[in-house]
């Protein structure tokens, strides 16, 4: 449910294990251990 809501809000799911290609103004989230969601936005 939370992952769906983040996606609807424009957040992009990224993998914690891969290199990130983040952009100014971007919104991202990743999950850990199927129990934690970390979401963040990059300022403009």
mmCIF file of C-alpha atoms in Angstrom:
data_model
loop_
_atom_site.group_PDB
_atom_site.id
_atom_site.type_symbol
_atom_site.label_atom_id
_atom_site.label_comp_id
_atom_site.label_asym_id
_atom_site.label_seq_id
_atom_site.Cartn_x
_atom_site.Cartn_y
_atom_site.Cartn_z
ATOM 1 C CA UNK A 1 0.000 0.000 0.000
ATOM 2 C CA UNK A 2 2.705 2.492 0.957
ATOM 3 C CA UNK A 3 4.758 1.650 -2.140
ATOM 4 C CA UNK A 4 1.706 2.192 -4.338
ATOM 5 C CA UNK A 5 1.000 5.569 -2.729
ATOM 6 C CA UNK A 6 4.589 6.681 -3.172
ATOM 7 C CA UNK A 7 4.445 5.701 -6.847
ATOM 8 C CA UNK A 8 1.209 7.646 -7.292
ATOM 9 C CA UNK A 9 2.909 10.656 -5.670
ATOM 10 C CA UNK A 10 5.707 10.546 -8.252
ATOM 11 C CA UNK A 11 8.362 8.704 -6.260
ATOM 12 C CA UNK A 12 10.625 6.331 -8.197
ATOM 13 C CA UNK A 13 11.549 2.947 -6.707
ATOM 14 C CA UNK A 14 15.337 2.471 -6.638
ATOM 15 C CA UNK A 15 17.438 -0.485 -5.533
ATOM 16 C CA UNK A 16 19.552 0.021 -2.439
ATOM 17 C CA UNK A 17 22.157 -2.356 -3.907
ATOM 18 C CA UNK A 18 22.726 -0.531 -7.223
ATOM 19 C CA UNK A 19 24.352 2.783 -8.095
ATOM 20 C CA UNK A 20 21.799 5.574 -7.993
ATOM 21 C CA UNK A 21 21.310 8.126 -10.737
ATOM 22 C CA UNK A 22 19.572 10.883 -8.795
ATOM 23 C CA UNK A 23 18.387 14.154 -10.263
ATOM 24 C CA UNK A 24 17.654 17.583 -8.843
ATOM 25 C CA UNK A 25 13.992 17.725 -7.873
ATOM 26 C CA UNK A 26 13.663 13.917 -7.994
ATOM 27 C CA UNK A 27 11.685 11.824 -5.502
ATOM 28 C CA UNK A 28 12.878 8.307 -4.685
ATOM 29 C CA UNK A 29 12.306 5.387 -2.336
ATOM 30 C CA UNK A 30 13.769 1.989 -1.538
ATOM 31 C CA UNK A 31 12.811 -0.880 0.731
ATOM 32 C CA UNK A 32 14.852 -2.884 3.201
ATOM 33 C CA UNK A 33 14.071 -6.331 4.617
ATOM 34 C CA UNK A 34 10.447 -6.136 3.432
ATOM 35 C CA UNK A 35 9.668 -4.064 6.532
ATOM 36 C CA UNK A 36 11.166 -0.613 6.001
ATOM 37 C CA UNK A 37 10.558 2.001 3.321
ATOM 38 C CA UNK A 38 12.969 4.915 2.981
ATOM 39 C CA UNK A 39 11.657 7.812 0.892
ATOM 40 C CA UNK A 40 13.414 11.081 0.110
ATOM 41 C CA UNK A 41 13.354 14.027 -2.271
ATOM 42 C CA UNK A 42 16.275 15.936 -3.763
ATOM 43 C CA UNK A 43 15.884 19.703 -3.475
ATOM 44 C CA UNK A 44 15.943 22.019 -6.451
#
